[in-house]
mmCIF file of C-alpha atoms in Angstrom:
data_model
loop_
_atom_site.group_PDB
_atom_site.id
_atom_site.type_symbol
_atom_site.label_atom_id
_atom_site.label_comp_id
_atom_site.label_asym_id
_atom_site.label_seq_id
_atom_site.Cartn_x
_atom_site.Cartn_y
_atom_site.Cartn_z
ATOM 1 C CA MET I 2 -30.482 -21.057 -14.819
ATOM 2 C CA ILE I 3 -29.709 -17.358 -14.764
ATOM 3 C CA VAL I 4 -27.604 -15.876 -11.979
ATOM 4 C CA ARG I 5 -26.910 -12.189 -11.529
ATOM 5 C CA ILE I 6 -23.844 -10.841 -9.786
ATOM 6 C CA LEU I 7 -24.803 -7.357 -8.718
ATOM 7 C CA GLY I 8 -22.676 -4.706 -10.374
ATOM 8 C CA GLU I 9 -21.315 -7.267 -12.814
ATOM 9 C CA GLY I 10 -24.144 -8.685 -14.897
ATOM 10 C CA GLN I 11 -26.014 -11.894 -15.584
ATOM 11 C CA PHE I 12 -24.650 -15.375 -16.248
ATOM 12 C CA ASP I 13 -26.271 -18.467 -17.705
ATOM 13 C CA ILE I 14 -25.310 -21.470 -15.614
ATOM 14 C CA ASP I 15 -25.760 -25.131 -16.227
ATOM 15 C CA ASP I 16 -28.110 -26.661 -13.692
ATOM 16 C CA ALA I 17 -25.454 -29.258 -12.882
ATOM 17 C CA ALA I 18 -23.323 -26.551 -11.291
ATOM 18 C CA THR I 19 -26.001 -25.570 -8.814
ATOM 19 C CA THR I 20 -25.141 -28.204 -6.221
ATOM 20 C CA GLU I 21 -21.801 -26.557 -5.568
ATOM 21 C CA LEU I 22 -23.423 -23.120 -5.671
ATOM 22 C CA ASN I 23 -25.977 -24.143 -3.111
ATOM 23 C CA ARG I 24 -23.327 -25.585 -0.813
ATOM 24 C CA LEU I 25 -21.382 -22.304 -0.886
ATOM 25 C CA ASP I 26 -24.580 -20.318 -0.522
ATOM 26 C CA THR I 27 -25.490 -22.238 2.622
ATOM 27 C CA GLU I 28 -22.034 -21.451 4.006
ATOM 28 C CA LEU I 29 -22.505 -17.806 3.143
ATOM 29 C CA GLU I 30 -25.820 -17.624 4.913
ATOM 30 C CA ALA I 31 -24.435 -19.410 7.974
ATOM 31 C CA ALA I 32 -21.503 -16.978 8.073
ATOM 32 C CA VAL I 33 -23.868 -14.004 7.969
ATOM 33 C CA ASN I 34 -25.991 -15.517 10.727
ATOM 34 C CA ARG I 35 -23.090 -16.077 13.091
ATOM 35 C CA ASN I 36 -21.378 -12.834 12.107
ATOM 36 C CA ASP I 37 -18.213 -14.553 10.890
ATOM 37 C CA THR I 38 -16.441 -12.108 8.598
ATOM 38 C CA ALA I 39 -13.656 -14.442 7.481
ATOM 39 C CA ALA I 40 -16.066 -17.231 6.533
ATOM 40 C CA PHE I 41 -18.346 -14.680 4.866
ATOM 41 C CA THR I 42 -15.570 -13.326 2.659
ATOM 42 C CA ALA I 43 -14.379 -16.809 1.715
ATOM 43 C CA ALA I 44 -17.871 -18.088 0.890
ATOM 44 C CA LEU I 45 -18.813 -14.989 -1.144
ATOM 45 C CA GLN I 46 -15.549 -15.158 -3.062
ATOM 46 C CA GLY I 47 -16.081 -18.869 -3.704
ATOM 47 C CA LEU I 48 -19.617 -18.276 -4.975
ATOM 48 C CA LEU I 49 -18.616 -15.488 -7.309
ATOM 49 C CA ASP I 50 -15.653 -17.441 -8.673
ATOM 50 C CA GLN I 51 -17.897 -20.421 -9.268
ATOM 51 C CA VAL I 52 -20.487 -18.368 -11.148
ATOM 52 C CA ARG I 53 -17.867 -16.636 -13.281
ATOM 53 C CA ALA I 54 -16.087 -19.927 -14.054
ATOM 54 C CA GLN I 55 -19.164 -22.052 -14.773
ATOM 55 C CA GLY I 56 -21.474 -19.483 -16.302
ATOM 56 C CA SER I 57 -21.483 -17.746 -19.635
ATOM 57 C CA PRO I 58 -22.346 -14.049 -19.604
ATOM 58 C CA LEU I 59 -25.763 -13.148 -20.968
ATOM 59 C CA PRO I 60 -25.893 -10.588 -23.791
ATOM 60 C CA VAL I 61 -26.372 -7.115 -22.306
ATOM 61 C CA ASP I 62 -29.595 -6.408 -24.198
ATOM 62 C CA THR I 63 -31.568 -9.327 -22.773
ATOM 63 C CA LEU I 64 -34.418 -8.563 -20.451
ATOM 64 C CA GLU I 65 -34.453 -11.852 -18.608
ATOM 65 C CA GLU I 66 -35.230 -12.161 -14.970
ATOM 66 C CA SER I 67 -32.583 -13.883 -12.846
ATOM 67 C CA ASP I 68 -33.277 -16.973 -10.770
ATOM 68 C CA LEU I 69 -30.609 -16.108 -8.254
ATOM 69 C CA ILE I 70 -28.924 -12.824 -7.342
ATOM 70 C CA LEU I 71 -25.523 -12.487 -5.720
ATOM 71 C CA PRO I 72 -24.052 -9.529 -3.836
ATOM 72 C CA PRO I 73 -21.203 -7.582 -5.441
ATOM 73 C CA PRO I 74 -17.649 -8.795 -4.726
ATOM 74 C CA ASP I 75 -16.814 -5.924 -2.370
ATOM 75 C CA ALA I 76 -20.024 -6.159 -0.361
ATOM 76 C CA SER I 77 -19.647 -6.115 3.389
ATOM 77 C CA MET I 78 -21.496 -8.543 5.604
ATOM 78 C CA ASP I 79 -23.645 -5.732 6.863
ATOM 79 C CA GLU I 80 -24.607 -4.735 3.333
ATOM 80 C CA VAL I 81 -25.578 -8.301 2.516
ATOM 81 C CA ARG I 82 -27.672 -8.470 5.655
ATOM 82 C CA ARG I 83 -29.554 -5.370 4.555
ATOM 83 C CA MET I 84 -30.026 -6.782 1.047
ATOM 84 C CA LEU I 85 -31.975 -9.649 2.548
ATOM 85 C CA THR I 86 -34.760 -7.439 3.772
ATOM 86 C CA ASP I 87 -37.240 -5.373 1.896
ATOM 87 C CA GLU I 88 -36.098 -2.237 3.713
ATOM 88 C CA GLY I 89 -32.582 -2.779 2.563
ATOM 89 C CA LEU I 90 -30.254 -1.531 -0.096
ATOM 90 C CA ILE I 91 -32.255 -2.269 -3.167
ATOM 91 C CA PRO I 92 -33.856 0.911 -4.461
ATOM 92 C CA GLY I 93 -37.582 0.625 -5.131
ATOM 93 C CA MET V 141 -33.347 -20.758 1.497
ATOM 94 C CA GLY V 142 -29.956 -19.289 0.780
ATOM 95 C CA VAL V 143 -28.746 -15.762 0.338
ATOM 96 C CA MET V 144 -28.938 -15.859 -3.472
ATOM 97 C CA LYS V 145 -32.624 -16.731 -3.536
ATOM 98 C CA ARG V 146 -33.588 -14.318 -0.801
ATOM 99 C CA VAL V 147 -31.925 -11.415 -2.576
ATOM 100 C CA GLN V 148 -33.651 -12.407 -5.797
ATOM 101 C CA LEU V 149 -37.026 -12.488 -4.056
ATOM 102 C CA VAL V 150 -36.483 -9.022 -2.637
ATOM 103 C CA PHE V 151 -35.793 -7.708 -6.132
ATOM 104 C CA LYS V 152 -38.838 -9.496 -7.499
ATOM 105 C CA ALA V 153 -41.092 -8.189 -4.756
ATOM 106 C CA LYS V 154 -40.070 -4.639 -5.602
ATOM 107 C CA ALA V 155 -40.842 -5.181 -9.278
ATOM 108 C CA ASN V 156 -44.225 -6.710 -8.524
ATOM 109 C CA LYS V 157 -45.181 -3.895 -6.235
ATOM 110 C CA ALA V 158 -44.459 -1.380 -9.010
ATOM 111 C CA LEU V 159 -46.437 -3.450 -11.510
ATOM 112 C CA ASP V 160 -49.476 -3.639 -9.290
ATOM 113 C CA LYS V 161 -49.746 0.135 -9.231
ATOM 114 C CA MET V 162 -50.692 0.303 -12.927
ATOM 115 C CA GLU V 163 -54.203 -0.187 -14.178
ATOM 116 C CA ASP V 164 -53.516 -0.469 -17.873
ATOM 117 C CA PRO V 165 -50.526 -2.686 -18.710
ATOM 118 C CA ARG V 166 -49.545 -0.327 -21.511
ATOM 119 C CA GLU V 167 -49.255 2.428 -18.990
ATOM 120 C CA THR V 168 -46.746 0.275 -17.165
ATOM 121 C CA LEU V 169 -44.547 0.208 -20.226
ATOM 122 C CA ASP V 170 -44.477 3.948 -20.675
ATOM 123 C CA TYR V 171 -44.056 4.645 -17.001
ATOM 124 C CA SER V 172 -41.242 2.171 -16.692
ATOM 125 C CA TYR V 173 -39.523 3.552 -19.768
ATOM 126 C CA GLN V 174 -39.658 7.005 -18.271
ATOM 127 C CA ARG V 175 -38.037 5.764 -15.094
ATOM 128 C CA GLN V 176 -35.363 3.981 -17.102
ATOM 129 C CA LEU V 177 -34.416 7.196 -18.840
ATOM 130 C CA GLU V 178 -34.242 8.953 -15.491
ATOM 131 C CA LEU V 179 -32.012 6.250 -14.117
ATOM 132 C CA LEU V 180 -29.746 6.508 -17.158
ATOM 133 C CA THR V 181 -29.340 10.216 -16.492
ATOM 134 C CA LYS V 182 -28.658 9.494 -12.852
ATOM 135 C CA VAL V 183 -26.006 6.889 -13.517
ATOM 136 C CA ARG V 184 -24.238 9.201 -15.964
ATOM 137 C CA ARG V 185 -24.271 11.956 -13.397
ATOM 138 C CA GLY V 186 -22.898 9.423 -10.927
ATOM 139 C CA VAL V 187 -19.970 8.750 -13.266
ATOM 140 C CA ALA V 188 -19.298 12.494 -13.505
ATOM 141 C CA ASP V 189 -19.483 12.925 -9.717
ATOM 142 C CA VAL V 190 -17.021 10.156 -9.067
ATOM 143 C CA ALA V 191 -14.718 11.604 -11.726
ATOM 144 C CA THR V 192 -14.841 14.980 -9.983
ATOM 145 C CA SER V 193 -13.874 13.402 -6.683
ATOM 146 C CA ARG V 194 -11.104 11.476 -8.366
ATOM 147 C CA LYS V 195 -9.715 14.672 -9.864
ATOM 148 C CA ARG V 196 -9.795 16.366 -6.504
ATOM 149 C CA VAL V 197 -7.806 13.529 -4.975
ATOM 150 C CA GLU V 198 -5.405 13.742 -7.907
ATOM 151 C CA LEU V 199 -4.891 17.441 -7.265
ATOM 152 C CA GLN V 200 -4.168 16.792 -3.610
ATOM 153 C CA MET V 201 -1.758 14.043 -4.535
ATOM 154 C CA ASN V 202 0.152 16.475 -6.744
ATOM 155 C CA GLN V 203 0.258 19.052 -3.985
ATOM 156 C CA LEU V 204 1.511 16.540 -1.464
ATOM 157 C CA GLN V 205 4.115 15.265 -3.897
ATOM 158 C CA GLN V 206 5.422 18.790 -4.447
ATOM 159 C CA GLN V 207 5.442 19.233 -0.716
ATOM 160 C CA ALA V 208 7.444 16.059 -0.199
ATOM 161 C CA ASN V 209 9.931 17.099 -2.899
ATOM 162 C CA LYS V 210 10.323 20.532 -1.398
ATOM 163 C CA LEU V 211 10.889 19.135 2.065
ATOM 164 C CA GLU V 212 13.538 16.790 0.720
ATOM 165 C CA ASP V 213 15.278 19.735 -0.940
ATOM 166 C CA GLN V 214 15.183 21.567 2.346
ATOM 167 C CA ALA V 215 16.664 18.567 4.109
ATOM 168 C CA ARG V 216 19.451 18.387 1.542
ATOM 169 C CA LYS V 217 20.229 22.083 1.865
ATOM 170 C CA ALA V 218 20.172 21.884 5.650
ATOM 171 C CA LEU V 219 22.618 18.987 5.593
ATOM 172 C CA GLY V 220 24.828 20.930 3.212
ATOM 173 C CA MET V 221 24.948 23.691 5.796
ATOM 174 C CA GLY V 222 25.767 21.233 8.519
ATOM 175 C CA ARG V 223 22.380 21.504 10.172
ATOM 176 C CA GLU V 224 21.389 17.902 10.784
ATOM 177 C CA ASP V 225 18.684 18.988 13.223
ATOM 178 C CA LEU V 226 16.908 20.983 10.513
ATOM 179 C CA ALA V 227 17.353 18.192 7.998
ATOM 180 C CA ARG V 228 15.775 15.779 10.442
ATOM 181 C CA ALA V 229 12.808 18.064 11.037
ATOM 182 C CA ALA V 230 12.268 18.438 7.282
ATOM 183 C CA LEU V 231 12.451 14.679 6.745
ATOM 184 C CA GLU V 232 9.974 14.036 9.541
ATOM 185 C CA ARG V 233 7.561 16.396 7.869
ATOM 186 C CA LYS V 234 8.223 14.720 4.560
ATOM 187 C CA ALA V 235 7.362 11.330 6.076
ATOM 188 C CA SER V 236 4.047 12.719 7.222
ATOM 189 C CA ALA V 237 3.291 14.086 3.755
ATOM 190 C CA GLN V 238 4.330 10.778 2.265
ATOM 191 C CA SER V 239 1.950 8.788 4.434
ATOM 192 C CA GLN V 240 -0.922 11.086 3.445
ATOM 193 C CA LEU V 241 0.103 10.565 -0.138
ATOM 194 C CA ASN V 242 -0.008 6.778 0.205
ATOM 195 C CA ASP V 243 -3.456 7.022 1.716
ATOM 196 C CA LEU V 244 -4.632 9.175 -1.178
ATOM 197 C CA GLN V 245 -3.183 6.769 -3.709
ATOM 198 C CA ALA V 246 -5.346 3.996 -2.287
ATOM 199 C CA GLN V 247 -8.404 6.263 -2.404
ATOM 200 C CA TYR V 248 -7.590 7.231 -5.942
ATOM 201 C CA ALA V 249 -7.507 3.595 -7.026
ATOM 202 C CA GLN V 250 -10.856 2.976 -5.331
ATOM 203 C CA LEU V 251 -12.496 5.930 -7.025
ATOM 204 C CA GLN V 252 -11.101 4.854 -10.359
ATOM 205 C CA ALA V 253 -12.573 1.375 -9.883
ATOM 206 C CA GLU V 254 -15.895 2.886 -8.870
ATOM 207 C CA GLU V 255 -15.904 5.100 -11.944
ATOM 208 C CA GLU V 256 -15.242 2.132 -14.212
ATOM 209 C CA LYS V 257 -17.986 0.099 -12.563
ATOM 210 C CA LEU V 258 -20.541 2.862 -13.045
ATOM 211 C CA THR V 259 -19.460 3.413 -16.633
ATOM 212 C CA VAL V 260 -19.976 -0.255 -17.423
ATOM 213 C CA ALA V 261 -23.295 -0.233 -15.544
ATOM 214 C CA SER V 262 -24.461 2.737 -17.562
ATOM 215 C CA GLN V 263 -23.564 1.008 -20.835
ATOM 216 C CA ARG V 264 -25.364 -2.151 -19.753
ATOM 217 C CA LEU V 265 -28.430 -0.208 -18.725
ATOM 218 C CA GLN V 266 -28.406 1.675 -22.014
ATOM 219 C CA ALA V 267 -28.422 -1.617 -23.934
ATOM 220 C CA LYS V 268 -31.311 -2.926 -21.863
ATOM 221 C CA VAL V 269 -33.275 0.296 -22.155
ATOM 222 C CA ASP V 270 -32.915 0.134 -25.941
ATOM 223 C CA ALA V 271 -34.094 -3.476 -25.932
ATOM 224 C CA PHE V 272 -36.998 -2.538 -23.696
ATOM 225 C CA ARG V 273 -38.056 0.293 -25.987
ATOM 226 C CA THR V 274 -38.133 -2.052 -28.979
ATOM 227 C CA ARG V 275 -40.155 -4.602 -27.095
ATOM 228 C CA LYS V 276 -42.473 -1.936 -25.755
ATOM 229 C CA GLU V 277 -43.288 -0.733 -29.270
ATOM 230 C CA THR V 278 -43.871 -4.277 -30.488
ATOM 231 C CA ILE V 279 -46.203 -5.073 -27.618
ATOM 232 C CA LYS V 280 -48.139 -1.877 -28.133
ATOM 233 C CA ALA V 281 -48.479 -2.435 -31.886
ATOM 234 C CA THR V 282 -49.780 -5.962 -31.544
ATOM 235 C CA TYR V 283 -51.609 -5.387 -28.354
ATOM 236 C CA THR V 284 -54.142 -7.961 -27.390
ATOM 237 C CA ALA V 285 -55.167 -7.924 -23.793
ATOM 238 C CA ALA V 286 -54.963 -11.673 -23.437
ATOM 239 C CA GLU V 287 -51.252 -12.051 -24.004
ATOM 240 C CA ALA V 288 -50.100 -8.547 -23.261
ATOM 241 C CA GLN V 289 -50.037 -8.830 -19.498
ATOM 242 C CA THR V 290 -47.576 -11.725 -19.462
ATOM 243 C CA ARG V 291 -45.232 -10.167 -21.996
ATOM 244 C CA ILE V 292 -45.313 -6.838 -20.269
ATOM 245 C CA ASN V 293 -44.614 -8.425 -16.927
ATOM 246 C CA GLU V 294 -41.653 -10.294 -18.322
ATOM 247 C CA ALA V 295 -40.120 -7.250 -19.909
ATOM 248 C CA PHE V 296 -40.819 -5.169 -16.868
ATOM 249 C CA THR V 297 -39.373 -7.599 -14.349
ATOM 250 C CA GLY V 298 -36.237 -8.033 -16.436
ATOM 251 C CA ILE V 299 -35.520 -4.352 -16.736
ATOM 252 C CA SER V 300 -36.605 -3.645 -13.206
ATOM 253 C CA GLU V 301 -33.985 -6.041 -11.873
ATOM 254 C CA GLU V 302 -31.327 -4.230 -13.897
ATOM 255 C CA MET V 303 -32.589 -0.919 -12.595
ATOM 256 C CA GLY V 304 -32.362 -2.161 -9.033
ATOM 257 C CA ASP V 305 -28.813 -3.320 -9.695
ATOM 258 C CA VAL V 306 -27.741 -0.029 -11.262
ATOM 259 C CA GLY V 307 -29.551 1.955 -8.576
ATOM 260 C CA MET V 308 -27.619 0.086 -5.931
ATOM 261 C CA ALA V 309 -24.341 0.661 -7.757
ATOM 262 C CA ILE V 310 -25.047 4.391 -7.831
ATOM 263 C CA GLN V 311 -25.884 4.366 -4.132
ATOM 264 C CA ARG V 312 -22.678 2.568 -3.227
ATOM 265 C CA ALA V 313 -20.593 4.881 -5.395
ATOM 266 C CA GLU V 314 -22.201 7.905 -3.753
ATOM 267 C CA ASP V 315 -21.466 6.513 -0.286
ATOM 268 C CA LYS V 316 -17.842 5.872 -1.155
ATOM 269 C CA THR V 317 -17.445 9.281 -2.774
ATOM 270 C CA ALA V 318 -18.912 10.964 0.293
ATOM 271 C CA GLN V 319 -16.447 9.148 2.550
ATOM 272 C CA MET V 320 -13.543 10.160 0.365
ATOM 273 C CA GLN V 321 -14.681 13.742 0.199
ATOM 274 C CA ALA V 322 -14.718 13.845 3.963
ATOM 275 C CA ARG V 323 -11.154 12.528 4.034
ATOM 276 C CA ALA V 324 -10.068 14.875 1.251
ATOM 277 C CA GLY V 325 -11.506 17.745 3.291
ATOM 278 C CA ALA V 326 -9.494 16.609 6.288
ATOM 279 C CA ILE V 327 -6.311 16.625 4.210
ATOM 280 C CA ASP V 328 -7.118 20.089 2.876
ATOM 281 C CA GLU V 329 -7.422 21.269 6.453
ATOM 282 C CA LEU V 330 -4.181 19.602 7.394
ATOM 283 C CA MET V 331 -2.399 21.343 4.544
ATOM 284 C CA ALA V 332 -4.007 24.669 5.371
ATOM 285 C CA SER V 333 -2.941 24.338 8.992
ATOM 286 C CA GLY V 334 0.674 24.279 7.826
ATOM 287 C CA ALA V 335 1.416 20.914 9.351
ATOM 288 C CA LEU V 336 2.729 19.732 6.003
ATOM 289 C CA ASP V 337 3.558 23.106 4.657
ATOM 290 C CA ASP V 338 6.639 25.075 3.753
ATOM 291 C CA ALA V 339 7.318 28.769 3.505
ATOM 292 C CA VAL V 340 5.786 29.287 0.099
ATOM 293 C CA GLY V 341 2.269 27.980 0.493
ATOM 294 C CA GLY V 342 0.950 28.223 3.993
ATOM 295 C CA ASP V 343 -0.175 30.975 6.327
ATOM 296 C CA ARG V 344 2.284 29.930 8.945
ATOM 297 C CA ARG V 345 5.839 30.657 7.947
ATOM 298 C CA ASP V 346 7.806 27.446 7.882
ATOM 299 C CA ASP V 347 10.587 27.475 10.423
ATOM 300 C CA ILE V 348 12.884 25.180 8.455
ATOM 301 C CA GLN V 349 12.730 27.319 5.368
ATOM 302 C CA SER V 350 13.156 30.482 7.449
ATOM 303 C CA GLU V 351 16.369 29.240 8.951
ATOM 304 C CA LEU V 352 17.671 28.082 5.605
ATOM 305 C CA ASP V 353 16.736 31.415 4.059
ATOM 306 C CA MET V 354 18.425 33.248 6.861
ATOM 307 C CA MET V 355 21.598 31.269 6.483
ATOM 308 C CA SER V 356 21.846 31.774 2.742
ATOM 309 C CA ALA V 357 20.709 35.388 3.053
ATOM 310 C CA GLY V 358 23.658 35.822 5.379
ATOM 311 C CA SER V 359 26.152 34.845 2.735
ATOM 312 C CA ASP V 360 24.336 36.978 0.166
ATOM 313 C CA VAL V 361 24.688 39.923 2.504
ATOM 314 C CA GLU V 362 28.378 39.366 2.784
ATOM 315 C CA ARG V 363 28.758 39.183 -0.947
ATOM 316 C CA GLU V 364 26.790 42.397 -1.392
ATOM 317 C CA LEU V 365 28.736 44.001 1.351
ATOM 318 C CA SER V 366 32.089 43.407 -0.254
ATOM 319 C CA ARG V 367 30.725 44.630 -3.548
ATOM 320 C CA LEU V 368 29.560 47.844 -1.945
ATOM 321 C CA LYS V 369 32.817 48.304 -0.142
ATOM 322 C CA GLY V 370 34.474 48.102 -3.504
ATOM 323 C CA GLU V 371 32.169 50.801 -4.806
ATOM 324 C CA ILE V 372 32.871 53.087 -1.923
ATOM 325 C CA THR V 373 36.523 53.152 -2.788
ATOM 326 C CA ALA V 374 35.448 54.083 -6.285
ATOM 327 C CA GLY V 375 33.429 56.921 -4.755
ATOM 328 C CA ALA V 376 29.780 55.889 -5.027
ATOM 329 C CA PRO V 377 28.236 56.583 -1.626
ATOM 330 C CA LYS V 378 24.648 56.759 -2.877
ATOM 331 C CA GLN V 379 24.554 53.091 -3.787
ATOM 332 C CA LEU V 380 25.918 52.170 -0.401
ATOM 333 C CA GLU V 381 22.824 53.362 1.381
ATOM 334 C CA GLY V 382 20.429 51.497 -0.816
ATOM 335 C CA GLY V 383 22.376 48.272 -0.725
ATOM 336 C CA ALA V 384 23.088 48.233 2.965
ATOM 337 C CA ASN V 385 19.498 48.898 3.931
ATOM 338 C CA GLY V 386 18.126 46.268 1.614
ATOM 339 C CA ASN V 387 20.111 43.457 3.182
ATOM 340 C CA SER V 388 20.400 44.614 6.723
ATOM 341 C CA GLN V 389 17.687 42.460 8.322
ATOM 342 C CA ALA V 390 19.309 39.109 7.862
ATOM 343 C CA ALA V 391 22.837 40.187 8.568
ATOM 344 C CA PRO V 392 22.993 40.082 12.378
ATOM 345 C CA GLN V 393 22.169 36.387 12.605
ATOM 346 C CA THR V 394 24.770 35.151 10.202
ATOM 347 C CA PRO V 395 27.824 33.561 11.631
ATOM 348 C CA GLN V 396 29.603 33.508 8.265
ATOM 349 C CA SER V 397 29.747 37.261 8.105
ATOM 350 C CA GLN V 398 32.840 37.369 10.242
ATOM 351 C CA GLY V 399 35.350 35.868 7.888
ATOM 352 C CA GLN V 400 34.545 38.035 4.926
ATOM 353 C CA GLY V 401 34.896 41.537 6.223
ATOM 354 C CA THR V 402 38.307 42.093 4.793
ATOM 355 C CA GLN V 403 37.534 45.527 3.515
ATOM 356 C CA TYR V 404 36.916 48.736 5.273
ATOM 357 C CA ALA V 405 33.521 50.337 5.092
ATOM 358 C CA PRO V 406 31.777 52.947 7.198
ATOM 359 C CA PRO V 407 29.395 51.174 9.598
ATOM 360 C CA PRO V 408 25.865 51.143 8.220
ATOM 361 C CA PRO V 409 23.135 52.807 10.278
ATOM 362 C CA GLU V 410 22.031 49.473 11.810
ATOM 363 C CA GLN V 411 23.430 48.315 15.109
ATOM 364 C CA GLY V 412 23.873 44.734 14.062
ATOM 365 C CA GLN V 413 26.592 45.197 11.554
ATOM 366 C CA GLY V 414 28.641 47.293 13.877
ATOM 367 C CA THR V 415 28.603 44.743 16.691
ATOM 368 C CA GLN V 416 30.381 42.136 14.669
ATOM 369 C CA PRO V 417 33.959 43.187 14.420
ATOM 370 C CA THR V 418 35.769 41.908 11.409
ATOM 371 C CA GLN V 419 39.292 40.760 11.953
ATOM 372 C CA GLN V 420 41.016 43.213 9.687
ATOM 373 C CA ALA V 421 38.466 45.952 9.319
ATOM 374 C CA GLN V 422 39.900 48.669 11.494
ATOM 375 C CA PRO V 423 43.548 48.696 10.550
ATOM 376 C CA VAL V 424 43.080 48.593 6.814
ATOM 377 C CA PRO V 425 42.657 51.966 5.190
ATOM 378 C CA ALA V 426 40.646 52.424 2.039
ATOM 379 C CA SER V 427 43.726 52.986 -0.044
ATOM 380 C CA ASP V 428 45.021 49.491 0.729
ATOM 381 C CA LEU V 429 42.016 47.754 -0.764
ATOM 382 C CA PRO V 430 42.632 45.229 -3.492
ATOM 383 C CA ALA V 431 42.618 46.877 -6.843
ATOM 384 C CA GLU V 432 40.623 44.236 -8.682
ATOM 385 C CA PRO V 433 37.054 45.456 -8.006
ATOM 386 C CA GLN V 434 37.981 49.006 -8.907
ATOM 387 C CA ASP V 435 39.379 47.912 -12.209
ATOM 388 C CA ARG V 436 36.206 46.097 -13.040
ATOM 389 C CA GLU V 437 34.044 49.045 -12.144
ATOM 390 C CA GLY V 438 36.218 51.459 -14.079
ATOM 391 C CA SER V 439 36.396 49.565 -17.355
#
């Protein structure tokens, strides 16, 4: 499975690692929903660490689509919220 | 559905929308390639913009550092002259400059990180654009409508995701740079207002430096004065006028002037000098002056 960390690049991750990723991702989403900055920061950090530790970076010249995309490490909760909508941060 | 998937779907939706606009799939390739080149230019310009901001902050940091050094010198001089009040004022101003400096150092580090991020993003995009161009040519050369659509879509979605990523990185860097420029502007204003300034740079003359100047000008005046008095006894009245006028402004305020007037001299045209009687001035006639200065002048 291919995961992109925005601003950092793409990683190839073994499917076995996805359970932990999904757990952290659920936490992240919950934190965004209840506006909990501390939990948000912890969950995002955990996710990114997990991807970097478990995944191997894809060569830069591949043109593969990612299965999952993660916000950059210094993203604020507000930025992430806007990334979740079509109107948001992602340039068309 | 978690955050990771939702963000991915937003990216994908954008790519699909762009794909749907094209009638001929081959057109998609060329159009996309054009946009990739534009984005490459944009990200390189982004790197240059951030570098410009970083240099501006660096310049301000240097100015503030000089300021802090100068203020510390002033404090040292003031203490040497027994003026603890002035030294304290200079150190307070130095603390203010120092805190601005710390703030700028943090900004500088952020801009540097942003610059690195964009540089890496631009290299990554370049690699992908090259790969895309190769694939584009292959697809066009072996074009058969049946398989082309899928291959084009794959290539397009892959690069389009990268473009979205880089585009976002540029946007974030621009936002950060704009914030920092606003703060850099505020610091420029602060420096221009003289709040952190000394006598040399600002519009407003710095009071600490003025007092220090006045105090040391005072002792200069006395030194000049005794030199001129020596010359008078050697019979050089012309030089007296020039010298006395040149130093007259600072003389009245100097308390040190009293102890040094051991030689007789005609009172200069200014009131100030005359109002400070020197202990031995009146009773000592010119002929009793120490011989040493005359000897030096004569030889």
